[in-house]
Coordinates of C-alpha atoms in Angstrom, one line a residue:
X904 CA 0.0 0.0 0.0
X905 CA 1.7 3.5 -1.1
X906 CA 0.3 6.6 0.9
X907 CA 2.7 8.5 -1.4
X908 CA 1.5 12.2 -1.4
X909 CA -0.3 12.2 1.3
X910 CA 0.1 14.5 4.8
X911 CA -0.1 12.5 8.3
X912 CA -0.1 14.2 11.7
X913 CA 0.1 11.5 14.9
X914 CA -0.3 13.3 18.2
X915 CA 1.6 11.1 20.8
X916 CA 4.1 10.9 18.2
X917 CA 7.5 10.8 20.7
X918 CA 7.5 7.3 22.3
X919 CA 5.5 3.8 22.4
X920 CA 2.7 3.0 19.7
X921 CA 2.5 7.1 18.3
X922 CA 6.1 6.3 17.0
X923 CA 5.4 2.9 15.8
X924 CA 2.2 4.5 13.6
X925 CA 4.8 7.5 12.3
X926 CA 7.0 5.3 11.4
X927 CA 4.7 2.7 9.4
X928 CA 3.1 5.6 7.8
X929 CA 6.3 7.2 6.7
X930 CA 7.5 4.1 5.2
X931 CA 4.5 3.7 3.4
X932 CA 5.1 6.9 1.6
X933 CA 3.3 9.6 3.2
X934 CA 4.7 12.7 5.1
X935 CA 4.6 12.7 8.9
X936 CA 4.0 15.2 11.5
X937 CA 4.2 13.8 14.7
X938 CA 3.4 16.0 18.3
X939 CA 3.9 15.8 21.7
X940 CA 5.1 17.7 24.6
X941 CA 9.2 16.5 24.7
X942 CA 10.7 18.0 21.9
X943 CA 14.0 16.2 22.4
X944 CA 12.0 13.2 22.2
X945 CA 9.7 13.7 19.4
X946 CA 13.2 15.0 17.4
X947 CA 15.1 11.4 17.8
X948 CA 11.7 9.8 16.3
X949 CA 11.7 12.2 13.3
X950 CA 15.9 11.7 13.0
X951 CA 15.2 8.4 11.7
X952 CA 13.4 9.4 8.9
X953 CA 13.7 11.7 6.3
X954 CA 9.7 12.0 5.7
X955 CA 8.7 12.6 9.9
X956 CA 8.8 16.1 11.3
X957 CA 8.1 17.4 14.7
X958 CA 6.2 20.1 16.8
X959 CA 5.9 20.4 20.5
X960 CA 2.1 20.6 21.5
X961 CA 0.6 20.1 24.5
X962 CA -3.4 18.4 23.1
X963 CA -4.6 19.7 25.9
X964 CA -4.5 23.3 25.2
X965 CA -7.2 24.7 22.5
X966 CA -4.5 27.4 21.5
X967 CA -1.7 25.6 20.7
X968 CA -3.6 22.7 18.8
X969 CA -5.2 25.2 16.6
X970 CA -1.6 27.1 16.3
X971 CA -0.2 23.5 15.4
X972 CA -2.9 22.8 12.8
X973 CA -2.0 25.9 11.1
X974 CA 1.1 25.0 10.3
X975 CA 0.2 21.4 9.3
X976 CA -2.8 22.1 7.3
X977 CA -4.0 20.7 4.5
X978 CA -4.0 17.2 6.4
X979 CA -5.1 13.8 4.7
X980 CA -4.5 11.5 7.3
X981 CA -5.4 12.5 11.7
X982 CA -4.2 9.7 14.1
X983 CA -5.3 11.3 17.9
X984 CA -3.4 9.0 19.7
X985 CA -1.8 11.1 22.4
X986 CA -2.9 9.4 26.1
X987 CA -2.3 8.8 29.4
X988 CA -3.2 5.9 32.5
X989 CA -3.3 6.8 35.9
X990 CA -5.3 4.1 38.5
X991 CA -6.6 4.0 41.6
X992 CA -9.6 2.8 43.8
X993 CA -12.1 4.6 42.6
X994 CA -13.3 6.4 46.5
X995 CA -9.8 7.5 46.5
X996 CA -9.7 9.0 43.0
X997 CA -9.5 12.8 43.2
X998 CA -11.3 15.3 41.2
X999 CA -8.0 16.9 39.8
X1000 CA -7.2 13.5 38.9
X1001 CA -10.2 12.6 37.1
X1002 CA -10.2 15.9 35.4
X1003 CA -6.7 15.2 34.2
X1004 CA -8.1 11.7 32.3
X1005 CA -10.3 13.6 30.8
X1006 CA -8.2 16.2 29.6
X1007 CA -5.4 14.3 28.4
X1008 CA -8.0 11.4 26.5
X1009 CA -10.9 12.8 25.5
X1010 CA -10.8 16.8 25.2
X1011 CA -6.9 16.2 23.6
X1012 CA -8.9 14.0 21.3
X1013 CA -11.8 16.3 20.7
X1014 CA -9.4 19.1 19.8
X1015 CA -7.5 16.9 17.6
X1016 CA -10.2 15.5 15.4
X1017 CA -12.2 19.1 15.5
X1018 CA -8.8 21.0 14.0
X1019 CA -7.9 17.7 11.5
X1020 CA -11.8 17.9 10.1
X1021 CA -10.8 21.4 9.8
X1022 CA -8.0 20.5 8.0
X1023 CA -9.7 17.9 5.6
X1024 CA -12.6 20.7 4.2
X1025 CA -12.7 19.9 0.5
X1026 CA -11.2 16.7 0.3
X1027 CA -10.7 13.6 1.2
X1028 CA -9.5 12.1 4.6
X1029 CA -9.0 10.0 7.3
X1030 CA -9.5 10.4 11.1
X1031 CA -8.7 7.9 13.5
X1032 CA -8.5 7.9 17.4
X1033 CA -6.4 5.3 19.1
X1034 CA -8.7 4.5 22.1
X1035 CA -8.5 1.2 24.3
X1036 CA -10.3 -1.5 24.8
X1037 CA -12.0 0.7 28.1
X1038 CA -13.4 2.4 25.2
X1039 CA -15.8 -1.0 25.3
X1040 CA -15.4 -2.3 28.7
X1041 CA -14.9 -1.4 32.2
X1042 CA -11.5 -2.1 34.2
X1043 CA -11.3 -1.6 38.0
X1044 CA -9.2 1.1 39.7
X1045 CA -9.1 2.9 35.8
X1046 CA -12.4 4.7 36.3
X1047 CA -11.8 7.7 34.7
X1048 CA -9.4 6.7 32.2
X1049 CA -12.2 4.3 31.0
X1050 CA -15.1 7.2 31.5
X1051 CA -12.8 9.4 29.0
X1052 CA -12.0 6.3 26.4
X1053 CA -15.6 5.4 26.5
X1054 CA -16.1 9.4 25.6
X1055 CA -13.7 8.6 22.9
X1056 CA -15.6 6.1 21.0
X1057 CA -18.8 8.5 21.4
X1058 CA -17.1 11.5 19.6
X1059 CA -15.9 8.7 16.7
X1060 CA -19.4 7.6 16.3
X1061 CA -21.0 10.6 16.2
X1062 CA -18.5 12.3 14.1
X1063 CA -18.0 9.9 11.6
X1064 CA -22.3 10.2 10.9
X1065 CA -21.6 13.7 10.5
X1066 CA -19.1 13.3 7.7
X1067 CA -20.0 10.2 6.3
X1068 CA -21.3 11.9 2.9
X1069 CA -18.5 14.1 2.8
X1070 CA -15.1 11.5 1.8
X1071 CA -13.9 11.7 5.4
X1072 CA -13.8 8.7 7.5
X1073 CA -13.9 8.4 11.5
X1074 CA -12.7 5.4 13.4
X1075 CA -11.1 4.0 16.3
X1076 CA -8.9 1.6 16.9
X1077 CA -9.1 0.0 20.2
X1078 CA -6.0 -1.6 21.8
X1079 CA -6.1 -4.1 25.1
X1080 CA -2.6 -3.5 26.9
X1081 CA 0.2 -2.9 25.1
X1082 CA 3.9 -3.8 25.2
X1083 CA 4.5 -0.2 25.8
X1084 CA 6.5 2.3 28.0
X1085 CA 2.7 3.3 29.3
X1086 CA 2.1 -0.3 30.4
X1087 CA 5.8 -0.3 31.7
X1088 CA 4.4 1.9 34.2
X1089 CA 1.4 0.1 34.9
X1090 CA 3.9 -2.6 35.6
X1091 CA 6.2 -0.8 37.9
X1092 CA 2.8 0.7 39.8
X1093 CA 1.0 -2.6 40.5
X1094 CA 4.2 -3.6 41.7
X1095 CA 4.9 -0.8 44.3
X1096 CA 1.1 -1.3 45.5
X1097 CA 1.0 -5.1 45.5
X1098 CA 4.8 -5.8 46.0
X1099 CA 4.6 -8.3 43.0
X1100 CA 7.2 -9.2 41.0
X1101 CA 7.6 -7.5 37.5
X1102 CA 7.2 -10.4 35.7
X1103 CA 4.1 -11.4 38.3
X1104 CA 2.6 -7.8 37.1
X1105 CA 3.2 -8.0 34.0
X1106 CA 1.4 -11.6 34.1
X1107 CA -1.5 -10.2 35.4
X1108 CA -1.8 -7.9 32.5
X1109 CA -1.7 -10.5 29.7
X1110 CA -3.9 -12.5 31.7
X1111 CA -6.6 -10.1 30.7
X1112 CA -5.9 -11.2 26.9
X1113 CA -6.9 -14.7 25.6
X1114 CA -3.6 -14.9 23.8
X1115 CA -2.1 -14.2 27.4
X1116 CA 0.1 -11.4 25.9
X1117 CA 0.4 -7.9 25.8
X1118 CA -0.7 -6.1 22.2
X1119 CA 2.4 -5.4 20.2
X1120 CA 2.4 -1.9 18.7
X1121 CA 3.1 -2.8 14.9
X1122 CA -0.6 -4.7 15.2
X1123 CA -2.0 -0.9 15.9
X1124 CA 0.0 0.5 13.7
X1125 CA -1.2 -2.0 10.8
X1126 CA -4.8 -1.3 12.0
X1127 CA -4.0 2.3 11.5
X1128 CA -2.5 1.5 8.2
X1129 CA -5.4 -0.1 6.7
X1130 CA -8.2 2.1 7.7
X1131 CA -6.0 5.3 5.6
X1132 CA -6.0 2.4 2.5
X1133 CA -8.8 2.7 -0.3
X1134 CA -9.8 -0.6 1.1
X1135 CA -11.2 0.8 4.1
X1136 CA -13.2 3.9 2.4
X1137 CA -16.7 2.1 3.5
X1138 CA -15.1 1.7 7.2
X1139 CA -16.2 4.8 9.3
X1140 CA -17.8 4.8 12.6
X1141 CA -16.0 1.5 14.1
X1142 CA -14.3 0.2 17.4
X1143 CA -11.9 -1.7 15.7
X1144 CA -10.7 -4.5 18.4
X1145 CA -6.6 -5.5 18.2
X1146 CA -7.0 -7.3 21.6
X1147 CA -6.3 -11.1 21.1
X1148 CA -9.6 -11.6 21.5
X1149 CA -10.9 -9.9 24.5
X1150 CA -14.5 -8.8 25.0

């Protein structure tokens, strides 16, 4: 598949499965703008290829999306996959905390996909939002985290009815845990609560997937990749699963 002339921006685009969907997308031919807050980070993703640039952004603030957009626009392809996990019991979950799910998942995403529609007016495009499988399902001590993916999968919906006439399609691809720095930490937090072992918190994680292992990242990024093909141009408006399995 050649996405040769087309413009890709990735939010989440410094580390874990943001840089695994860059790169994909740039070696399938399409020019790659990839975001985050690190800089330094984002700018040893783009080094290794010739065809990914970078822009600091925070998602979570309106004016520098729209500042970022500016410079990007016209856009064919928007991946909003910028995220973050935090857990806890759910009585002991503060309101900052819960606000900060929700900032960070669903009004980064909301901004995301708003300015990449904006971005798409008169032609053709794709927009896809890398949400979770607790887009679907509930997890315990991930309340909010879940509250904000499920909000995810409700903007995809919605959006992708609203510009389903108009060449643009909306969809989400929902990952169960993957072998990422993100679940790293989920790792190394289970442990300090629980005083597991890594590998005994780490098993407790795959145990959650039939295939009893975490989701690697070049399965989401090949998701990603064939919902931007011409393959997937009747595909809008789905929760597309790359979970081993897991309902």
């Amino acid at each position: 598949m050649s996405l040769s002339g087309k413009t890709a921006l990735v939010t989440g685009g410094g580390s874990g499965v943001g840089a695994v969907i860059a790169r994909e997308l740039a070696q399938a031919g399409a020019s790659v703008v990839i975001c985050g807050r690190n800089l330094e980070r984002l700018q040893t993703v783009a080094d290794e290829h010739e065809a990914i640039s970078a822009i600091a952004c925070d998602i979570t603030s309106e004016e520098e999306v729209c500042n970022m957009f500016a410079r990007t626009d016209p856009l064919d392809i928007t991946v909003a996959n910028a995220g973050a996990s935090e857990s806890a019991p759910f009585a002991k979950t503060s309101l900052d905390a819960f606000s900060h799910m929700v900032d960070v998942n669903l009004k980064g995403t909301f901004l995301t996909m708003r300015e990449g529609i904006k971005a798409m007016q008169g032609r053709s495009g794709r927009i896809i939002a890398i949400a979770s499988t607790a887009a679907q399902k509930g997890y315990a001590y991930v309340a909010p985290y879940a509250a904000a993916k499920h909000g995810v999968l409700g903007l995809v919906r919605s959006v992708a009815l609203e510009y389903v006439r108009k060449d643009i399609t909306v969809n989400a691809v929902c990952p169960g845990f993957l072998d990422t720095e993100m679940t790293q930490r989920s790792i190394a937090n289970i442990m300090e609560k629980t005083g597991r072992s890594a590998q005994e918190a780490r098993t407790s994680l795959e145990a959650s997937n039939p295939m009893h292992r975490l989701v690697p990242p070049q399965d989401v990024a090949q998701a990603v990749l064939w919902l931007c093909s011409d393959g997937a141009a009747m595909v809008t408006g789905q929760a597309i699963s790359v979970s081993g399995g897991e309902t």
